[in-house]
XYZ file of C-alpha atoms in Angstrom:
398
model
C 82.675 38.156 106.457
C 79.982 39.072 108.896
C 80.982 41.581 111.516
C 78.904 42.929 114.235
C 79.365 46.743 114.291
C 77.452 47.160 117.585
C 79.720 45.171 119.762
C 81.067 48.237 121.736
C 77.450 49.448 122.722
C 76.810 45.725 123.854
C 79.992 45.631 125.956
C 78.887 48.272 128.451
C 79.438 45.929 131.365
C 83.069 45.502 130.269
C 86.006 47.986 129.969
C 86.346 49.296 126.387
C 89.594 47.506 125.927
C 91.268 44.599 127.640
C 94.063 45.555 129.859
C 97.253 45.067 128.148
C 95.398 44.865 124.750
C 98.172 46.533 122.787
C 100.786 44.213 124.039
C 98.414 41.187 123.416
C 97.785 42.349 119.802
C 101.681 42.862 119.182
C 102.370 39.393 120.703
C 99.784 37.651 118.523
C 100.939 39.340 115.378
C 104.466 38.276 115.930
C 103.703 34.713 117.091
C 101.175 33.733 114.254
C 102.130 36.238 111.520
C 98.675 37.863 111.688
C 98.145 41.312 110.069
C 97.115 44.066 112.590
C 93.521 44.289 111.229
C 93.086 40.491 111.514
C 94.476 40.632 115.024
C 92.101 43.349 115.991
C 88.975 41.297 114.691
C 90.160 38.436 116.824
C 90.470 40.627 119.790
C 86.931 41.997 119.259
C 85.804 38.299 118.911
C 87.750 37.457 122.188
C 85.881 40.125 124.072
C 82.384 38.862 122.712
C 83.373 35.456 124.142
C 84.465 36.570 127.369
C 81.157 38.494 127.844
C 79.065 35.426 127.085
C 81.231 33.566 129.425
C 80.377 36.104 132.165
C 76.562 36.267 131.346
C 76.391 32.365 131.313
C 78.783 31.821 134.416
C 80.741 29.409 132.215
C 83.847 29.424 134.484
C 84.922 25.929 133.954
C 84.554 25.893 130.078
C 81.640 23.288 130.072
C 79.244 25.373 127.980
C 81.220 27.551 125.452
C 84.329 26.992 123.543
C 86.349 29.375 121.404
C 87.256 28.905 117.699
C 90.947 28.387 116.828
C 92.106 32.162 116.377
C 90.379 33.158 119.726
C 91.860 30.163 121.465
C 95.284 31.087 120.338
C 94.654 34.713 121.485
C 93.531 33.548 124.844
C 96.570 31.295 125.078
C 98.972 34.115 124.559
C 96.927 36.303 127.120
C 97.260 33.655 129.717
C 101.119 33.940 129.389
C 101.057 37.660 130.228
C 101.742 38.869 133.652
C 98.638 39.329 135.895
C 96.426 37.192 133.629
C 94.219 36.210 136.611
C 93.914 39.701 137.682
C 92.843 40.793 134.117
C 90.083 38.016 134.169
C 88.873 38.936 137.809
C 88.885 42.690 136.690
C 86.894 41.854 133.528
C 84.423 39.115 134.558
C 84.749 39.210 138.431
C 85.719 35.615 138.435
C 88.796 33.507 137.500
C 88.015 31.417 134.581
C 89.480 28.254 132.928
C 90.421 28.188 129.282
C 89.693 24.505 128.689
C 87.575 21.990 130.579
C 89.286 19.468 132.992
C 88.382 16.479 130.655
C 88.730 17.628 127.115
C 86.716 15.612 124.256
C 87.115 16.641 120.622
C 83.410 15.873 119.779
C 82.168 17.562 122.817
C 84.330 20.547 122.014
C 82.687 20.685 118.452
C 79.266 20.808 120.171
C 80.338 23.641 122.439
C 81.599 25.538 119.441
C 78.222 25.351 117.658
C 76.472 26.478 120.846
C 78.806 29.436 121.092
C 78.110 30.547 117.458
C 74.432 30.253 117.996
C 74.725 32.175 121.304
C 76.775 34.849 119.729
C 74.332 35.326 116.901
C 71.430 35.605 119.521
C 73.283 37.904 121.807
C 74.938 40.240 119.140
C 72.776 39.741 116.128
C 75.775 38.603 114.031
C 79.343 37.389 114.540
C 82.573 37.297 112.387
C 81.848 33.958 110.517
C 85.353 34.291 108.860
C 87.010 33.511 112.246
C 84.439 30.742 113.510
C 83.776 28.749 110.376
C 85.533 25.466 109.783
C 86.001 23.269 106.698
C 86.202 19.474 106.300
C 89.182 18.147 104.418
C 90.080 14.450 103.564
C 93.653 13.072 103.950
C 93.919 10.186 101.465
C 96.662 7.486 101.848
C 98.542 5.390 99.053
C 95.540 2.832 98.992
C 93.058 5.613 98.598
C 91.650 5.298 102.020
C 90.227 8.531 103.380
C 90.273 10.115 106.867
C 88.305 13.416 107.300
C 89.431 16.337 109.507
C 87.584 19.495 110.493
C 89.984 22.607 110.666
C 89.550 26.308 111.046
C 90.657 28.098 107.877
C 93.410 30.039 109.887
C 94.547 26.898 111.789
C 97.828 25.446 110.915
C 97.656 22.099 109.116
C 100.654 20.711 110.976
C 98.819 19.770 114.046
C 96.510 17.603 112.143
C 99.146 16.089 110.147
C 101.373 15.300 113.172
C 98.187 13.561 114.616
C 97.597 11.545 111.426
C 101.302 10.145 111.801
C 100.975 9.663 115.420
C 97.806 7.759 114.933
C 99.823 5.257 112.760
C 102.704 5.222 115.251
C 104.922 6.671 112.702
C 107.099 9.783 112.792
C 105.875 12.888 110.976
C 109.124 13.096 108.943
C 108.204 9.605 107.283
C 105.349 11.305 105.417
C 104.856 13.779 102.587
C 101.496 15.687 102.515
C 100.734 16.836 99.123
C 97.969 19.377 98.001
C 97.585 20.039 94.298
C 100.957 18.719 93.533
C 102.793 20.680 96.114
C 104.207 19.368 99.245
C 102.737 21.022 102.372
C 105.463 22.815 104.216
C 105.208 23.015 107.940
C 108.011 25.648 108.133
C 107.514 27.759 104.914
C 109.726 30.911 104.767
C 107.900 34.242 104.135
C 109.113 37.628 103.830
C 107.780 40.103 106.303
C 108.111 43.837 106.492
C 109.697 45.227 109.671
C 109.224 48.754 111.280
C 112.487 49.977 109.438
C 111.117 48.942 106.142
C 113.403 46.055 105.898
C 112.067 42.483 105.158
C 112.956 39.471 107.344
C 112.358 35.802 106.412
C 110.034 34.154 109.234
C 108.775 30.648 109.549
C 105.089 30.263 108.778
C 103.071 27.208 109.279
C 100.681 26.856 106.359
C 96.983 26.936 106.762
C 93.934 26.137 104.563
C 93.555 29.914 104.001
C 96.933 30.400 102.892
C 96.610 27.249 100.412
C 93.225 28.317 99.299
C 91.744 25.239 100.417
C 87.979 24.596 100.001
C 85.286 22.225 101.560
C 86.150 18.530 100.582
C 89.664 19.141 99.296
C 91.992 16.370 99.612
C 95.552 15.873 100.777
C 97.604 13.008 99.663
C 99.744 11.372 102.409
C 102.588 9.284 101.118
C 104.821 7.324 103.300
C 108.368 7.690 102.118
C 109.509 4.407 102.840
C 106.188 2.489 101.542
C 104.320 2.190 98.308
C 100.540 1.352 97.801
C 100.119 -1.982 96.188
C 97.019 -3.691 94.946
C 96.841 -7.547 94.441
C 94.170 -8.503 92.111
C 92.576 -11.867 92.201
C 89.230 -12.955 90.154
C 88.507 -9.340 89.529
C 88.652 -8.471 93.406
C 91.283 -6.028 94.709
C 93.336 -6.324 98.024
C 95.361 -3.300 99.080
C 98.587 -3.341 101.022
C 101.216 -0.807 102.043
C 104.552 -2.329 101.283
C 108.234 -1.637 102.322
C 110.079 -0.527 99.378
C 113.193 -2.427 100.160
C 111.624 -5.628 101.522
C 111.081 -8.775 99.627
C 107.644 -8.681 98.249
C 107.067 -12.302 99.195
C 106.090 -10.957 102.768
C 103.110 -9.220 101.098
C 102.185 -12.161 99.155
C 102.137 -14.138 102.337
C 99.717 -11.610 103.958
C 97.479 -11.803 100.795
C 97.427 -15.616 100.975
C 96.420 -15.442 104.498
C 93.759 -12.994 103.869
C 92.375 -15.018 100.903
C 92.236 -18.234 103.138
C 90.565 -16.638 106.151
C 87.036 -17.552 106.619
C 84.457 -14.749 106.069
C 82.939 -13.141 108.943
C 79.172 -14.150 109.360
C 76.454 -11.375 109.357
C 76.117 -11.863 113.119
C 79.761 -11.022 113.559
C 80.498 -7.607 115.664
C 82.935 -6.802 113.087
C 85.877 -6.769 115.545
C 89.193 -6.610 113.680
C 91.185 -8.160 116.433
C 88.866 -11.320 116.829
C 90.339 -14.711 115.978
C 88.041 -17.014 114.104
C 88.344 -20.841 113.813
C 91.984 -20.384 115.142
C 92.952 -18.205 112.381
C 94.518 -14.877 113.732
C 93.576 -11.630 111.918
C 96.271 -10.932 109.581
C 94.429 -8.383 107.309
C 96.136 -5.056 106.408
C 99.441 -3.467 107.428
C 99.885 -5.158 110.740
C 99.681 -8.658 109.203
C 103.138 -8.391 107.689
C 104.641 -9.123 111.291
C 102.348 -12.226 111.511
C 103.406 -13.263 108.073
C 106.886 -13.226 108.807
C 106.484 -15.209 111.933
C 104.401 -17.635 109.912
C 107.340 -17.922 107.349
C 109.784 -18.624 109.968
C 107.605 -21.480 111.361
C 107.347 -22.883 107.913
C 110.988 -22.694 107.639
C 111.659 -24.508 110.826
C 109.086 -27.233 110.190
C 110.595 -28.085 106.848
C 114.395 -27.967 107.950
C 114.486 -31.853 107.489
C 112.263 -32.102 104.511
C 113.862 -33.864 101.517
C 115.571 -31.756 98.748
C 112.898 -32.718 96.373
C 110.398 -30.797 98.527
C 112.405 -27.460 98.233
C 112.861 -25.061 95.636
C 115.829 -22.816 95.033
C 114.964 -19.109 94.832
C 117.875 -16.576 94.805
C 120.171 -19.303 96.283
C 118.053 -19.785 99.387
C 116.016 -23.035 100.186
C 112.229 -22.231 100.356
C 109.444 -24.672 101.570
C 107.401 -25.932 98.714
C 104.330 -25.954 100.906
C 103.297 -22.483 101.779
C 99.836 -20.763 101.333
C 101.134 -18.429 98.691
C 102.507 -21.373 96.636
C 98.865 -21.853 95.640
C 99.188 -18.675 93.516
C 101.180 -17.383 90.618
C 101.927 -13.548 90.982
C 102.267 -11.628 87.762
C 103.398 -8.043 86.974
C 102.605 -7.064 83.397
C 102.273 -10.843 82.632
C 105.754 -11.474 84.034
C 105.953 -13.860 86.846
C 107.281 -12.790 90.293
C 109.092 -15.125 92.526
C 108.955 -13.220 95.875
C 112.659 -12.343 96.356
C 112.138 -8.964 94.357
C 111.430 -5.698 96.289
C 109.220 -2.834 95.265
C 112.145 -0.781 94.341
C 113.740 -3.279 92.146
C 110.296 -3.897 90.364
C 109.986 0.013 89.904
C 106.668 0.101 91.451
C 104.997 3.572 91.943
C 104.168 5.011 95.161
C 100.450 4.436 94.499
C 98.498 2.579 91.859
C 100.823 -0.252 91.271
C 98.749 -3.714 90.527
C 100.028 -7.144 90.547
C 97.629 -9.895 89.286
C 97.413 -13.241 91.453
C 96.428 -16.398 89.430
C 95.607 -19.784 90.785
C 98.512 -22.205 89.953
C 96.134 -24.710 88.035
C 94.574 -21.724 86.233
C 98.128 -20.486 85.227
C 99.138 -23.961 83.988
C 96.057 -23.958 81.635
C 96.960 -20.367 80.546
C 100.320 -21.725 79.228
C 99.261 -25.135 78.110
C 99.627 -25.634 74.409
C 96.814 -28.302 74.362
C 94.382 -25.929 76.216
C 95.472 -23.026 74.291
C 96.602 -24.138 70.811
C 98.098 -21.585 68.689
C 96.213 -20.172 65.602
C 96.992 -22.209 62.439
C 99.945 -20.717 60.487
C 98.218 -19.696 57.203
C 101.373 -17.828 56.003
C 102.619 -20.566 53.637
C 99.165 -21.546 52.338
C 98.462 -17.913 51.485
C 101.650 -17.817 49.613
C 100.997 -20.853 47.721
C 97.577 -19.632 46.796
C 99.038 -16.341 45.433
C 101.652 -18.311 43.421
C 99.018 -20.541 42.091
C 96.754 -17.529 41.304
C 99.734 -15.876 39.549
C 100.309 -19.054 37.548
C 96.778 -19.333 36.272
C 96.848 -15.751 35.159
C 99.965 -16.383 33.056
C 98.178 -19.188 31.292
C 95.273 -17.132 30.416
C 97.447 -14.731 28.678
C 99.394 -17.280 26.694
C 98.969 -17.679 22.835
C 98.976 -20.951 21.105
C 100.883 -20.940 17.678
């Protein structure tokens, strides 16, 4: 940790302490479960930032931005009485905490500018407060999403955003780091002034969990499994509902296989339709597959009984895109009415092999794959004959 020890001498234009500093320190200690020493370090860094704001006349937060701990102290300060009076007394101007239009990438650039300016202005700064690390959130198909986070920042906000981006409730996920579930409300014992200990809710942070640059968090949906369907040594990944018939996923797979490949000149848009074929790749394609299956059922209502196959007591159309493939789990054929739960598939890493129907026929054809010759009887006869010849050699003529 790099700490500037000459801050007070550089702060001659400001009062030696922020008004109500003691109340602010106590408030932050209670709110964030910070130690008194850490909170005072944050207060010192807060003063440095405010001084830069004054010198650069950054009243609208367009030039400089605070790191997470300073932002949280600033937030608590803004909730105290006479906050605007404090700012006017300190800086001679009312100041905004955040810009009118917040942009995450722009905020990252402002933070970098702030660290550079702090180093130039004060010779050093508390890097432990300002430095962030990059983590990866990995889903059940191995897809990664990176996040930048301050070591003291609770993980919960980023995990909530992860679930929200997928239009899911946070409670539908388990986030695991090094085999342990990340708890958004971990209970910790904290000493009180009368030497008693109270249990308090603490949001876990990268610092609390000992996270380092590049560490990975596994995100598992509690109602889904990550499934890989393998065809001709090429793998296709899907998130599958645990209790739904797996035929839905087979439909999506068949749609993906038959979809024409995009030309090199394509703009890569995932929502673009090509040759009248809607984009049905990935998780969102399950709804399209269900609609297609319903259409197939409606179109085949009047088909003859010979064109239907009975699966689980329900009539299914014989001509569907997935009917071109046989699906095998550990060499056992699946018919589609099974669910991931009944098949005992794992949360991630489960693999089903897809085989073209004609190829599967040849795999089971006796003519194409004749069994090896049965040499058991021939070997027994040879052994018996050899034994007989040995007995003859030992015989004595009288």
